[in-house]
mmCIF file of C-alpha atoms in Angstrom:
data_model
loop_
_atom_site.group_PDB
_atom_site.id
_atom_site.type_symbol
_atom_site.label_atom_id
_atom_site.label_comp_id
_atom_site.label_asym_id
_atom_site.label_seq_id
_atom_site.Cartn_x
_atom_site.Cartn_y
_atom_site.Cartn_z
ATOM 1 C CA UNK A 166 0.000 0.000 0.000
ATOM 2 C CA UNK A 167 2.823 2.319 0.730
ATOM 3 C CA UNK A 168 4.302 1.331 -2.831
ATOM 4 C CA UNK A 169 1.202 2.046 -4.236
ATOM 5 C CA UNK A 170 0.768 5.288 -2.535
ATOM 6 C CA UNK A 171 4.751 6.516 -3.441
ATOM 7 C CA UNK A 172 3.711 5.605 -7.082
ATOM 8 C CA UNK A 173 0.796 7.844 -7.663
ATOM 9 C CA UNK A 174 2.689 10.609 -6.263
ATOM 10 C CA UNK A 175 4.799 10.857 -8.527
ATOM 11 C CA UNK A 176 2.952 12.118 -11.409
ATOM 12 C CA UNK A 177 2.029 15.552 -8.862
ATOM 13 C CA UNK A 178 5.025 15.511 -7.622
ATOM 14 C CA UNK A 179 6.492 15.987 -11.536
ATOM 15 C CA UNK A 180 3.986 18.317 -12.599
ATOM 16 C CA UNK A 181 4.639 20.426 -9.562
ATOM 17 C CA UNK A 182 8.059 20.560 -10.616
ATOM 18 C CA UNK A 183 7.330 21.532 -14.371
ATOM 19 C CA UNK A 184 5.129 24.534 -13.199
ATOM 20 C CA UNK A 185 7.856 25.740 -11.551
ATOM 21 C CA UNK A 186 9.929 26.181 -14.954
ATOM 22 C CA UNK A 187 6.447 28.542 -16.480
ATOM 23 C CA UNK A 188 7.050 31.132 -13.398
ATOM 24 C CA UNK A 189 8.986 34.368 -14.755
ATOM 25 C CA UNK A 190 12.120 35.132 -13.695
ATOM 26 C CA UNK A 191 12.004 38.045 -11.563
ATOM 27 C CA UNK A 192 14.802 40.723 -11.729
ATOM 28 C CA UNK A 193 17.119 40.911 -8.715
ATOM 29 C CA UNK A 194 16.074 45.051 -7.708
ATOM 30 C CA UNK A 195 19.568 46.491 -5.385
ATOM 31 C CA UNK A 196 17.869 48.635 -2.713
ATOM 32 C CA UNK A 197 19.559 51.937 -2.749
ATOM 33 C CA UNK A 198 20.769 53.649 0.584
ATOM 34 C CA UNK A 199 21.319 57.159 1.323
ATOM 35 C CA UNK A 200 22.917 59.006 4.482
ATOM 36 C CA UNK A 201 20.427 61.992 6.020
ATOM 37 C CA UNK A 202 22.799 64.309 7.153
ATOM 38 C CA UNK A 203 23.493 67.913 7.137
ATOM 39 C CA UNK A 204 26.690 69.690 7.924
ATOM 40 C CA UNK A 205 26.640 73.760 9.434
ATOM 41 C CA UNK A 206 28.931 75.336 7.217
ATOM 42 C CA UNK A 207 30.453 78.615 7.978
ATOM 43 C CA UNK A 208 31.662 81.112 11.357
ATOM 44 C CA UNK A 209 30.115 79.565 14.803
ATOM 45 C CA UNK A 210 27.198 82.276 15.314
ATOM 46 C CA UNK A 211 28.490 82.983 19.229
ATOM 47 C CA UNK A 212 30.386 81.478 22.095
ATOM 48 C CA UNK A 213 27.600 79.939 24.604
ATOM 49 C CA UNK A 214 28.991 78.027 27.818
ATOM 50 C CA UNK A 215 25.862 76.764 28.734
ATOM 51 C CA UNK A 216 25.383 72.877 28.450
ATOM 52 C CA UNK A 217 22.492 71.771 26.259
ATOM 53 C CA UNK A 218 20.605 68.025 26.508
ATOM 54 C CA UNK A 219 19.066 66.910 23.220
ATOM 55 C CA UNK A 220 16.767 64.101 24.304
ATOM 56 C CA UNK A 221 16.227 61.117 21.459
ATOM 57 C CA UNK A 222 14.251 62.593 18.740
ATOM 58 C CA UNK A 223 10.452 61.748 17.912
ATOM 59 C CA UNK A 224 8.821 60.598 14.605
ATOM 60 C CA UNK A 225 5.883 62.005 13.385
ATOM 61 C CA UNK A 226 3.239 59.463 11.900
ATOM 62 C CA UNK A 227 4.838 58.575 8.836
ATOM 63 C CA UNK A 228 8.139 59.909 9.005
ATOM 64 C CA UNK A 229 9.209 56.177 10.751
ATOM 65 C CA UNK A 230 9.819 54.556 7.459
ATOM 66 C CA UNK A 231 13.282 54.392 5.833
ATOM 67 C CA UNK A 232 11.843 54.719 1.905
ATOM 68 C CA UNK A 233 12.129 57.993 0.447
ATOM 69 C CA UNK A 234 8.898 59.600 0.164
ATOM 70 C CA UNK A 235 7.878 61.834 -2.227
ATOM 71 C CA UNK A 236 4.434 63.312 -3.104
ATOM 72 C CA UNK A 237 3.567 62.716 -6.929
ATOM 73 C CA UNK A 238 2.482 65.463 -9.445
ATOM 74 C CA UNK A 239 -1.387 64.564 -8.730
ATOM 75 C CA UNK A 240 -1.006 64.898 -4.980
ATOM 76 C CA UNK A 241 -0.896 60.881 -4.004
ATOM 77 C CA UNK A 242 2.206 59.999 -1.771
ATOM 78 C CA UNK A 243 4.522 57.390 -2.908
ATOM 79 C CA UNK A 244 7.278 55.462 -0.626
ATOM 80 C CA UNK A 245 9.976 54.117 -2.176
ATOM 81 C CA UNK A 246 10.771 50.959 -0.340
ATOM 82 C CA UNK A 247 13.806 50.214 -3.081
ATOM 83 C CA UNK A 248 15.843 53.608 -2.032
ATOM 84 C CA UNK A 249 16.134 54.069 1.301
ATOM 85 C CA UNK A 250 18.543 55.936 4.576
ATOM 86 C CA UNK A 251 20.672 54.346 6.031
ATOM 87 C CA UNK A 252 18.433 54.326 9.207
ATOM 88 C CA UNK A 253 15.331 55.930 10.353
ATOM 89 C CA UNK A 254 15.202 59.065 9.418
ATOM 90 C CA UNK A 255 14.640 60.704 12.637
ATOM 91 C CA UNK A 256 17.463 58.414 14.337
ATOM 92 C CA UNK A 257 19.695 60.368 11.848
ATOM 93 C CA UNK A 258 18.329 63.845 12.135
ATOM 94 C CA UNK A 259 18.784 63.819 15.903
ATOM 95 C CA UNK A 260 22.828 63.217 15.374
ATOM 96 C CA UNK A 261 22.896 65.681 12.480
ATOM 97 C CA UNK A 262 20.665 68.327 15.051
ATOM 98 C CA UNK A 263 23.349 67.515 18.235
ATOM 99 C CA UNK A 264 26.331 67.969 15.404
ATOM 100 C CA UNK A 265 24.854 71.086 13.944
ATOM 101 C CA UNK A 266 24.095 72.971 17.247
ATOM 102 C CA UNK A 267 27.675 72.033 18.782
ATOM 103 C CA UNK A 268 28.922 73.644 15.209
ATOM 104 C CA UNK A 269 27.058 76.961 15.987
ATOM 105 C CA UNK A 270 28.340 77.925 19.457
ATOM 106 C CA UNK A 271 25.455 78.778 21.057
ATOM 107 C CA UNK A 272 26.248 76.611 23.765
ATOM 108 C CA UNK A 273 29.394 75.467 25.502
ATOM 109 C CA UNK A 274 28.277 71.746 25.192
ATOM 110 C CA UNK A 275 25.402 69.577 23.253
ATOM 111 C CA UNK A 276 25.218 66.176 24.842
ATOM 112 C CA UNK A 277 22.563 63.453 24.021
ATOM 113 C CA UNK A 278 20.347 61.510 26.416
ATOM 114 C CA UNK A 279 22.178 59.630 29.201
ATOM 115 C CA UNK A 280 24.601 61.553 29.948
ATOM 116 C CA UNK A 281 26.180 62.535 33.232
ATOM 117 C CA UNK A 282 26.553 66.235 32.907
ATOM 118 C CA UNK A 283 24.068 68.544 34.136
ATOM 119 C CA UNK A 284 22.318 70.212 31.291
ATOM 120 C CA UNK A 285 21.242 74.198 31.718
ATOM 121 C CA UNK A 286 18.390 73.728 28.069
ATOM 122 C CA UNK A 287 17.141 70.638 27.222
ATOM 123 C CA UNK A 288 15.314 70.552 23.662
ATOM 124 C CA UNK A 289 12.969 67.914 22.299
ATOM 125 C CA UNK A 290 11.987 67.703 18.842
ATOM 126 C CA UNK A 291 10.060 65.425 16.134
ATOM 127 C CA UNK A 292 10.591 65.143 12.793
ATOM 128 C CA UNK A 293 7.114 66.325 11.043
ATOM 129 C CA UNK A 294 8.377 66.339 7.517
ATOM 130 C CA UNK A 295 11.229 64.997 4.837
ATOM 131 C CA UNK A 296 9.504 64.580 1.153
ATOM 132 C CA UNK A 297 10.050 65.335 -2.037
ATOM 133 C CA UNK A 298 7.591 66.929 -3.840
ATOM 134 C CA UNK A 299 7.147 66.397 -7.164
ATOM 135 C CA UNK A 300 4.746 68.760 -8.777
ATOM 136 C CA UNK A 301 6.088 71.621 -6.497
ATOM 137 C CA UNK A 302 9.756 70.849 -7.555
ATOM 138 C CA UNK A 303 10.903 71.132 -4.134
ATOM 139 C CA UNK A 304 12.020 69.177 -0.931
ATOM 140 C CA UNK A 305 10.709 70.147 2.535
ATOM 141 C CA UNK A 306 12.184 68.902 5.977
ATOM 142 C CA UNK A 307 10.469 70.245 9.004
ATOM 143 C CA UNK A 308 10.580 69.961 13.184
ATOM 144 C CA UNK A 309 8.849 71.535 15.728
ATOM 145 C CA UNK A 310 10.898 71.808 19.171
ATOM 146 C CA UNK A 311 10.813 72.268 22.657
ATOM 147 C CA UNK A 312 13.489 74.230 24.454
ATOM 148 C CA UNK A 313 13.296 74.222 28.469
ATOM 149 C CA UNK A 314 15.645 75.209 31.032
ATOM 150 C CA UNK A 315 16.231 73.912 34.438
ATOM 151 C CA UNK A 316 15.411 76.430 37.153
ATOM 152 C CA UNK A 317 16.568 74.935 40.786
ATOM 153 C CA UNK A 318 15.302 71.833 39.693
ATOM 154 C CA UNK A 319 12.200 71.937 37.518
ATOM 155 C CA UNK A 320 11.794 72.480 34.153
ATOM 156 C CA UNK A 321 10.279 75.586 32.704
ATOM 157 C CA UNK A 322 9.471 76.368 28.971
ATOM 158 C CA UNK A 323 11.728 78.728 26.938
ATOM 159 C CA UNK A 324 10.329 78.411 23.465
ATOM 160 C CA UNK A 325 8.356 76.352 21.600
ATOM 161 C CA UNK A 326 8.701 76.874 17.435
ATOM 162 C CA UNK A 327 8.055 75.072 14.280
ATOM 163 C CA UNK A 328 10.188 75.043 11.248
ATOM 164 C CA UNK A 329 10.370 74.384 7.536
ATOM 165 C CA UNK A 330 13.415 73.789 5.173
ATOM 166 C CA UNK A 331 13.105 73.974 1.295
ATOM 167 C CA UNK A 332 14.975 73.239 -1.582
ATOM 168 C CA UNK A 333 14.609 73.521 -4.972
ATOM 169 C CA UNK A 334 14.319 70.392 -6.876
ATOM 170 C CA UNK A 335 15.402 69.614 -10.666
ATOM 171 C CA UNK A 336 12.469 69.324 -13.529
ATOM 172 C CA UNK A 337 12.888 66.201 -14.750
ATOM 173 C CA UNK A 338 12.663 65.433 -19.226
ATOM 174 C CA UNK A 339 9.367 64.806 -20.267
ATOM 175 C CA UNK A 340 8.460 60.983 -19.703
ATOM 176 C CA UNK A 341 11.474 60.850 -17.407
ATOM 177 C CA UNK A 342 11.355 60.557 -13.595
ATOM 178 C CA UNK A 343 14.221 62.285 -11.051
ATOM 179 C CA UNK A 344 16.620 59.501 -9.516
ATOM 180 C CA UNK A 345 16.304 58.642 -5.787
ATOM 181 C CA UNK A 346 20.037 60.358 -5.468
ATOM 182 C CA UNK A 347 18.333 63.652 -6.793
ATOM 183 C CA UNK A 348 15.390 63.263 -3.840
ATOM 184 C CA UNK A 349 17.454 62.519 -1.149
ATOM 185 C CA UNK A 350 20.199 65.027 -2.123
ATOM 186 C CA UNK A 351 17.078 67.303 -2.300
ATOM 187 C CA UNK A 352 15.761 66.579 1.001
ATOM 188 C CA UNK A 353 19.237 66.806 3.029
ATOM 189 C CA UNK A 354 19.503 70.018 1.965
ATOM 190 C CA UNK A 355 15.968 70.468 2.950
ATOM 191 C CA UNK A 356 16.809 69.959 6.273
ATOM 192 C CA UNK A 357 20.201 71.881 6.481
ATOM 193 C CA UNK A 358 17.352 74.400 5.772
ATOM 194 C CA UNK A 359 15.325 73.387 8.879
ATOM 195 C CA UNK A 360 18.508 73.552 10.987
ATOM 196 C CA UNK A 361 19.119 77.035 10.059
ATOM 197 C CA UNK A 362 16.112 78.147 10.862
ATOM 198 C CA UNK A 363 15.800 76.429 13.998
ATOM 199 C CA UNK A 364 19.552 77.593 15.440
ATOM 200 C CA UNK A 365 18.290 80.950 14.328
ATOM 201 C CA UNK A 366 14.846 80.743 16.640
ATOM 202 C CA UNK A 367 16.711 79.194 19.330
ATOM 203 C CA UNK A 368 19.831 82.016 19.514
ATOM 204 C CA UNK A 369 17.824 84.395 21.490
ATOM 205 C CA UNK A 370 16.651 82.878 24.070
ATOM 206 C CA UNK A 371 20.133 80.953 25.159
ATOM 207 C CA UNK A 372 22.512 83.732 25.059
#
């Protein structure tokens, strides 16, 4: 009975195998990967000695994926899940935020989360924004931030903003589409944008 049973297998068993050889071959598809960072360029803007904390960074809804996004000419939004950062994007902004602010001397010190050292401004932020927009031609990066200072022990609020970095992006030939290098280029200078406008809204109120 076993015999028997082995035997009429067989048959499926071959046909089974000859499907496989009507599937397509599918294309191997490299997933791109791009860093997210943004370098201050230029003088320091002062010469702060106060210490500041930058606390991990949030992620708006959304903005936890690592595909580029990008917002098509008819308004739908589009993920790329074949070009991607290195890491989640707001992972990356928060070093390139503790890198920048250090850069612009407003402070004497910009340590992250965990540290020992006693902090004078602690700012939180979230990532609300990094696309590529299509039928605007332009990227946008934005954050909105929290800057408190500790007063004999408690935490009071300084300044609450929101800002938006833009840059220009590239029309592409007719019929032809912008690379993912083009969008993420576009979008890390989008948010050397952001950076400059947030170092700018923070300078006042920690000098």
């Amino acid at each position: 009975m076993k015999r028997r049973a082995l035997l009429l297998a067989l048959p499926m068993t071959a046909g089974l195998a000859g499907c496989g050889s009507l599937l397509p071959d599918r294309p191997y598809v490299e997933t791109l990967r791009f860093p997210f960072t943004a370098l201050r360029s230029g003088p320091p803007a002062g010469s702060g000695r106060r210490i500041l904390l930058v606390r991990l960074m949030r992620a708006a809804p959304g903005m936890e994926t690592r595909g580029l996004r990008s917002i098509r000419p008819d308004g739908t939004e589009d993920v790329d899940f074949y070009a991607e950062w290195t890491a989640p994007p707001a992972e990356l902004a928060e070093e390139s935020l503790r890198r920048w602010l250090s850069a612009s001397g407003l402070f004497g010190a910009v340590v992250a989360q965990g540290t020992r050292a006693r902090a004078d401004f602690t700012l939180e932020c979230e990532l609300t924004t990094l696309v590529a927009d299509l039928g605007r031609h332009e990227a946008r990066a934005g954050l909105s931030a929290v800057l408190m200072r500790d007063v004999n022990g408690e935490s009071r609020l300084v300044r609450q903003l929101a800002v938006t970095g833009r840059a220009p992006l590239p029309t592409p030939a007719e019929g032809q589409s912008l690379p993912a290098a083009t969008l993420a280029a576009g979008m890390n200078a989008a948010f050397g944008a952001a950076l400059g406008a947030l170092e700018n809204g923070l300078a006042p109120f920690v000098r």
